[in-house]
Amino acid sequence: AHWCLMMSVTPTRGCLLDLPWEDILVPHILCHLPLQQLLSLQRVSKSFQSLIQLYLANMRCFDSSQIGAAIPRAAFVNLLKDNEVLQQLALQNCSDWLTDRELLPVIGQNHHLHQIQLKGCAQLSRHALVAISLSCPNLRQLSLAHCEWVDSLSLRSLADHCKALEAVDLTACRQLKDEAICYLVQKCSRLKSLSLAVNANVGDVAVEETAKCCPELEHLDLTGCLRVKNDSIRVLAEYCPKLRSLKVKHCHNVAESSLSILRSRGVELDVEPPLQRALVLLQDVVGFAPFINLQI
């Protein structure tokens, strides 16, 4: 920011603002500066304010974490009011201020969004997900982790209109049951990554339908899904040859008898084999004992 200011007020060295704004400054210079610094530049002069407004209107990616979770809602609305070309929108953990009133206008005027991150945005409602469904047909990645307002009807809307989805995070979306997940995977068969973690309502039916409908699946998170059992894990192994990682920690009904099939294929699991797990527990109880000789 200081360098830009020096360039703008030092006649012998030329003026930064004399460079073409849309061809040079916006795509090749300003894009390398942190958003917080760009916002500070607006206070340098009216010309800089106009330049930054042009940049904001042409910005492809907005991440609230670059400013801070406590960004005033009025500031957020002002930053994106002229932008219609966003491709990535990250608003994770903005639960203190983000509501439908602030989000829906941004979604409604940005039809090129392919990545949206709303993790922990607890004050939104199902209308936000419906708006995303109707406005973002090219959506590829969506995180709704810890958004308990997500229900089966809004998820159905997403499945009907965003069939190109490749990654969906539904961690702790506790209203969702097997039926809703089944509808999603039936419509969105390109899914490569899916998280259903921390949902006691998700069971074998959803996992088996996911396996049968999503042959490209690479990552599945079932952490804490207490109703998931061995049978669905075996189906997963049969129908998902590209699976690279599976999380089943705290799934007490999933045993090594089903996991061993995936383990033998090199799939990354978040639970250790029984023998290794037993050694870890033993160390926790009696401390590390290098003299233990295990003979089988």
Coordinates of C-alpha atoms in Angstrom, one line a residue:
A1 CA 0.0 0.0 0.0
H2 CA 2.8 2.4 0.8
W3 CA 4.5 1.6 -2.5
C4 CA 1.3 2.3 -4.4
L5 CA 0.9 5.6 -2.5
M6 CA 4.5 6.7 -3.3
M7 CA 4.0 5.8 -7.0
S8 CA 0.8 7.9 -7.1
V9 CA 2.3 11.0 -5.6
T10 CA 5.8 11.1 -7.0
P11 CA 5.6 12.7 -10.5
T12 CA 9.2 11.9 -11.5
R13 CA 8.5 8.2 -11.2
G14 CA 5.2 8.2 -12.9
C15 CA 1.8 7.4 -11.5
L16 CA 0.5 3.9 -10.9
L17 CA -3.0 5.0 -11.8
D18 CA -1.8 6.0 -15.3
L19 CA -1.5 2.3 -16.2
P20 CA -4.5 0.7 -17.9
W21 CA -6.9 -0.3 -15.0
E22 CA -8.8 -3.2 -16.6
D23 CA -5.9 -4.6 -18.6
I24 CA -3.0 -4.2 -16.2
L25 CA -3.9 -3.0 -12.7
V26 CA -6.9 -5.2 -11.9
P27 CA -5.8 -8.5 -13.4
H28 CA -2.0 -8.4 -12.9
I29 CA -1.2 -6.2 -9.9
L30 CA -4.1 -5.8 -7.5
C31 CA -4.9 -9.5 -7.6
H32 CA -1.6 -10.1 -5.8
L33 CA -2.4 -7.9 -2.8
P34 CA -4.3 -9.1 0.3
L35 CA -7.9 -7.9 0.3
Q36 CA -7.4 -6.1 3.6
Q37 CA -4.7 -3.9 2.0
L38 CA -6.8 -3.2 -1.0
L39 CA -9.6 -2.0 1.2
S40 CA -7.1 0.3 2.9
L41 CA -6.1 1.7 -0.4
Q42 CA -9.5 3.2 -0.9
R43 CA -8.6 5.8 1.7
V44 CA -5.7 7.2 -0.3
S45 CA -7.7 9.2 -2.8
K46 CA -10.9 9.2 -4.8
S47 CA -9.1 7.7 -7.8
F48 CA -7.8 4.8 -5.7
Q49 CA -11.4 4.4 -4.4
S50 CA -12.7 4.1 -7.9
L51 CA -9.9 1.7 -8.8
I52 CA -10.7 -0.6 -5.9
Q53 CA -14.4 -0.5 -6.6
L54 CA -13.6 -1.7 -10.2
Y55 CA -11.4 -4.5 -8.7
L56 CA -14.2 -5.6 -6.4
A57 CA -16.7 -5.6 -9.2
N58 CA -14.4 -7.9 -11.2
M59 CA -13.2 -10.1 -8.4
R60 CA -13.5 -13.9 -9.0
C61 CA -12.9 -15.1 -5.5
F62 CA -14.1 -13.7 -2.2
D63 CA -12.9 -15.1 1.1
S64 CA -14.2 -13.5 4.3
S65 CA -11.3 -14.9 6.3
Q66 CA -9.0 -12.4 4.5
I67 CA -10.8 -9.6 6.3
G68 CA -11.9 -11.4 9.4
A69 CA -15.0 -13.2 10.6
A70 CA -16.2 -10.0 12.3
I71 CA -16.7 -8.1 9.1
P72 CA -19.6 -5.7 9.4
R73 CA -22.6 -6.9 7.4
A74 CA -23.0 -3.5 5.7
A75 CA -19.4 -3.7 4.6
F76 CA -19.9 -7.1 3.1
V77 CA -23.0 -5.9 1.2
N78 CA -21.1 -2.9 -0.1
L79 CA -18.1 -5.0 -1.2
L80 CA -20.0 -7.3 -3.5
K81 CA -22.9 -5.1 -4.5
D82 CA -21.6 -4.6 -8.1
N83 CA -20.0 -8.1 -8.6
E84 CA -21.6 -10.5 -11.0
V85 CA -18.6 -12.6 -11.9
L86 CA -17.8 -14.4 -8.7
Q87 CA -16.6 -18.0 -9.0
Q88 CA -15.6 -18.8 -5.4
L89 CA -17.3 -17.6 -2.3
A90 CA -16.0 -18.5 1.2
L91 CA -18.0 -17.3 4.2
Q92 CA -17.2 -19.9 6.7
N93 CA -18.0 -19.2 10.4
C94 CA -19.8 -15.9 9.7
S95 CA -22.6 -16.9 12.0
D96 CA -22.5 -13.7 14.0
W97 CA -23.8 -11.5 11.1
L98 CA -24.6 -13.5 7.9
T99 CA -28.3 -14.0 7.3
D100 CA -30.4 -14.6 4.2
R101 CA -30.8 -10.9 3.8
E102 CA -27.1 -10.4 3.1
L103 CA -26.4 -13.6 1.2
L104 CA -29.3 -13.9 -1.2
P105 CA -28.6 -10.8 -3.3
V106 CA -25.0 -11.9 -3.8
I107 CA -26.1 -15.4 -4.8
G108 CA -28.9 -14.1 -7.1
Q109 CA -26.5 -12.0 -9.2
N110 CA -23.6 -14.4 -9.5
H111 CA -24.5 -17.3 -11.7
H112 CA -20.9 -18.5 -12.3
L113 CA -20.2 -19.7 -8.8
H114 CA -18.7 -23.1 -8.8
Q115 CA -17.4 -23.2 -5.2
I116 CA -19.3 -22.0 -2.1
Q117 CA -18.2 -22.4 1.6
L118 CA -20.8 -21.7 4.2
K119 CA -19.4 -23.8 7.1
G120 CA -20.9 -22.8 10.4
C121 CA -23.2 -20.1 9.0
A122 CA -25.9 -20.9 11.5
Q123 CA -28.2 -17.9 10.9
L124 CA -29.1 -18.8 7.3
S125 CA -32.2 -20.7 6.4
R126 CA -33.3 -23.3 3.9
H127 CA -34.1 -20.3 1.5
A128 CA -30.3 -19.8 1.1
L129 CA -29.8 -23.3 -0.2
V130 CA -32.8 -23.0 -2.6
A131 CA -31.4 -19.7 -3.9
I132 CA -28.0 -21.4 -4.5
S133 CA -29.8 -24.2 -6.3
L134 CA -31.6 -21.9 -8.6
S135 CA -28.8 -19.4 -9.3
C136 CA -25.7 -21.7 -9.5
P137 CA -26.2 -24.4 -12.1
N138 CA -22.4 -24.9 -12.5
L139 CA -21.7 -25.5 -8.8
R140 CA -19.0 -28.0 -8.1
Q141 CA -18.1 -27.7 -4.4
L142 CA -20.4 -26.8 -1.5
S143 CA -19.8 -26.9 2.2
L144 CA -22.8 -26.7 4.5
A145 CA -21.0 -28.2 7.6
H146 CA -22.7 -27.4 10.8
C147 CA -25.6 -25.8 9.0
E148 CA -28.5 -27.4 10.9
W149 CA -31.0 -25.5 8.9
V150 CA -30.4 -27.7 5.9
D151 CA -33.5 -29.9 5.5
S152 CA -34.6 -32.6 3.0
L153 CA -36.6 -30.2 0.8
S154 CA -33.8 -27.7 0.3
L155 CA -31.4 -30.5 -0.4
R156 CA -33.8 -31.9 -2.9
S157 CA -33.7 -28.6 -4.7
L158 CA -29.9 -28.6 -4.7
A159 CA -29.9 -32.1 -6.2
D160 CA -32.5 -31.2 -8.9
H161 CA -30.6 -28.1 -10.2
C162 CA -26.9 -28.7 -9.4
K163 CA -26.1 -32.1 -11.0
A164 CA -22.5 -31.2 -11.6
L165 CA -21.6 -31.3 -7.9
E166 CA -18.3 -33.1 -7.1
A167 CA -17.9 -32.3 -3.4
V168 CA -20.5 -31.8 -0.7
D169 CA -19.9 -31.4 3.0
L170 CA -23.0 -32.1 5.1
T171 CA -21.3 -32.6 8.4
A172 CA -23.7 -32.2 11.3
C173 CA -26.6 -31.4 9.1
R174 CA -28.7 -33.3 11.6
Q175 CA -32.1 -32.9 9.9
L176 CA -31.1 -35.1 7.0
K177 CA -32.0 -38.7 6.9
D178 CA -31.2 -41.6 4.6
E179 CA -34.0 -40.6 2.1
A180 CA -32.6 -37.1 1.5
I181 CA -29.1 -38.4 1.0
C182 CA -30.3 -41.1 -1.4
Y183 CA -32.1 -38.4 -3.5
L184 CA -28.9 -36.3 -3.6
V185 CA -26.6 -39.1 -4.8
Q186 CA -29.1 -40.4 -7.3
K187 CA -29.2 -36.9 -9.0
C188 CA -25.5 -36.0 -8.5
S189 CA -23.7 -39.1 -9.7
R190 CA -20.4 -37.2 -10.3
L191 CA -19.7 -36.8 -6.6
K192 CA -16.1 -37.4 -5.7
S193 CA -16.2 -36.3 -2.1
L194 CA -19.0 -36.5 0.4
S195 CA -19.2 -35.9 4.2
L196 CA -22.1 -37.2 6.2
A197 CA -20.2 -37.0 9.5
V198 CA -21.8 -36.5 12.9
N199 CA -25.3 -37.5 11.8
A200 CA -27.0 -40.2 13.8
N201 CA -29.8 -40.4 11.3
V202 CA -27.6 -41.6 8.4
G203 CA -27.3 -45.4 8.1
D204 CA -26.6 -48.2 5.7
V205 CA -29.3 -47.2 3.2
A206 CA -27.7 -43.9 2.4
V207 CA -24.2 -45.4 2.3
E208 CA -25.2 -48.2 -0.1
E209 CA -27.1 -45.9 -2.4
T210 CA -24.1 -43.5 -2.4
A211 CA -21.8 -46.4 -3.4
K212 CA -24.1 -47.6 -6.2
C213 CA -24.8 -44.2 -7.7
C214 CA -21.4 -42.5 -7.4
P215 CA -18.7 -44.7 -9.0
E216 CA -16.3 -41.7 -9.1
L217 CA -16.3 -41.4 -5.3
E218 CA -12.9 -40.9 -3.8
H219 CA -13.5 -39.5 -0.3
L220 CA -16.3 -40.4 2.2
D221 CA -16.6 -39.2 5.8
L222 CA -18.9 -41.2 8.0
T223 CA -17.4 -40.1 11.3
G224 CA -19.9 -40.6 14.1
C225 CA -22.6 -42.2 11.9
L226 CA -23.7 -44.7 14.5
R227 CA -26.2 -46.5 12.3
V228 CA -23.7 -47.5 9.7
K229 CA -22.7 -51.2 9.7
N230 CA -20.5 -53.6 8.0
D231 CA -22.8 -54.5 5.2
S232 CA -22.8 -51.0 3.7
I233 CA -19.0 -50.8 3.9
R234 CA -18.8 -54.0 1.9
V235 CA -21.1 -52.5 -0.7
L236 CA -18.9 -49.4 -0.8
A237 CA -15.8 -51.6 -1.5
E238 CA -17.6 -53.4 -4.3
Y239 CA -19.0 -50.4 -6.1
C240 CA -16.4 -47.6 -5.6
P241 CA -13.1 -48.7 -7.1
K242 CA -11.7 -45.2 -7.0
L243 CA -12.2 -44.7 -3.2
R244 CA -9.0 -43.2 -1.7
S245 CA -10.1 -42.4 1.9
L246 CA -12.8 -43.4 4.3
K247 CA -13.5 -42.1 7.8
V248 CA -15.4 -44.3 10.1
K249 CA -14.1 -43.3 13.6
H250 CA -16.8 -43.7 16.2
C251 CA -18.9 -45.9 13.9
H252 CA -19.1 -48.7 16.5
N253 CA -20.9 -51.2 14.3
V254 CA -18.1 -51.1 11.6
A255 CA -15.5 -53.8 12.2
E256 CA -12.3 -54.9 10.6
S257 CA -14.1 -57.7 8.7
S258 CA -15.4 -55.1 6.3
L259 CA -12.6 -52.6 6.5
S260 CA -9.9 -55.1 5.7
I261 CA -11.2 -55.3 2.1
L262 CA -10.5 -51.6 1.6
R263 CA -7.3 -51.7 3.7
S264 CA -5.9 -54.3 1.3
R265 CA -6.6 -51.9 -1.6
G266 CA -4.6 -49.1 0.0
V267 CA -7.6 -47.0 1.0
E268 CA -6.7 -44.6 3.7
L269 CA -8.7 -45.3 6.9
D270 CA -8.9 -43.3 10.1
V271 CA -9.0 -46.4 12.3
E272 CA -6.0 -48.7 12.9
P273 CA -6.0 -52.5 12.4
P274 CA -7.0 -54.4 15.5
L275 CA -3.5 -55.5 16.6
Q276 CA -2.1 -52.0 16.2
R277 CA -5.1 -50.6 18.1
A278 CA -4.5 -53.1 20.9
L279 CA -0.9 -52.1 21.2
V280 CA -1.9 -48.4 21.4
L281 CA -4.4 -49.2 24.2
L282 CA -1.8 -51.3 26.0
Q283 CA 0.6 -48.4 25.9
D284 CA -2.0 -46.0 27.2
V285 CA -2.7 -48.4 30.2
V286 CA 0.8 -49.5 31.2
G287 CA 3.1 -47.2 29.3
F288 CA 5.5 -48.1 26.5
A289 CA 7.1 -51.5 27.2
P290 CA 9.7 -52.4 24.5
F291 CA 10.4 -55.7 26.2
I292 CA 7.0 -57.1 25.3
N293 CA 7.4 -60.0 22.9
L294 CA 4.4 -60.8 20.8
Q295 CA 4.4 -64.3 19.4
I296 CA 1.6 -65.7 17.3

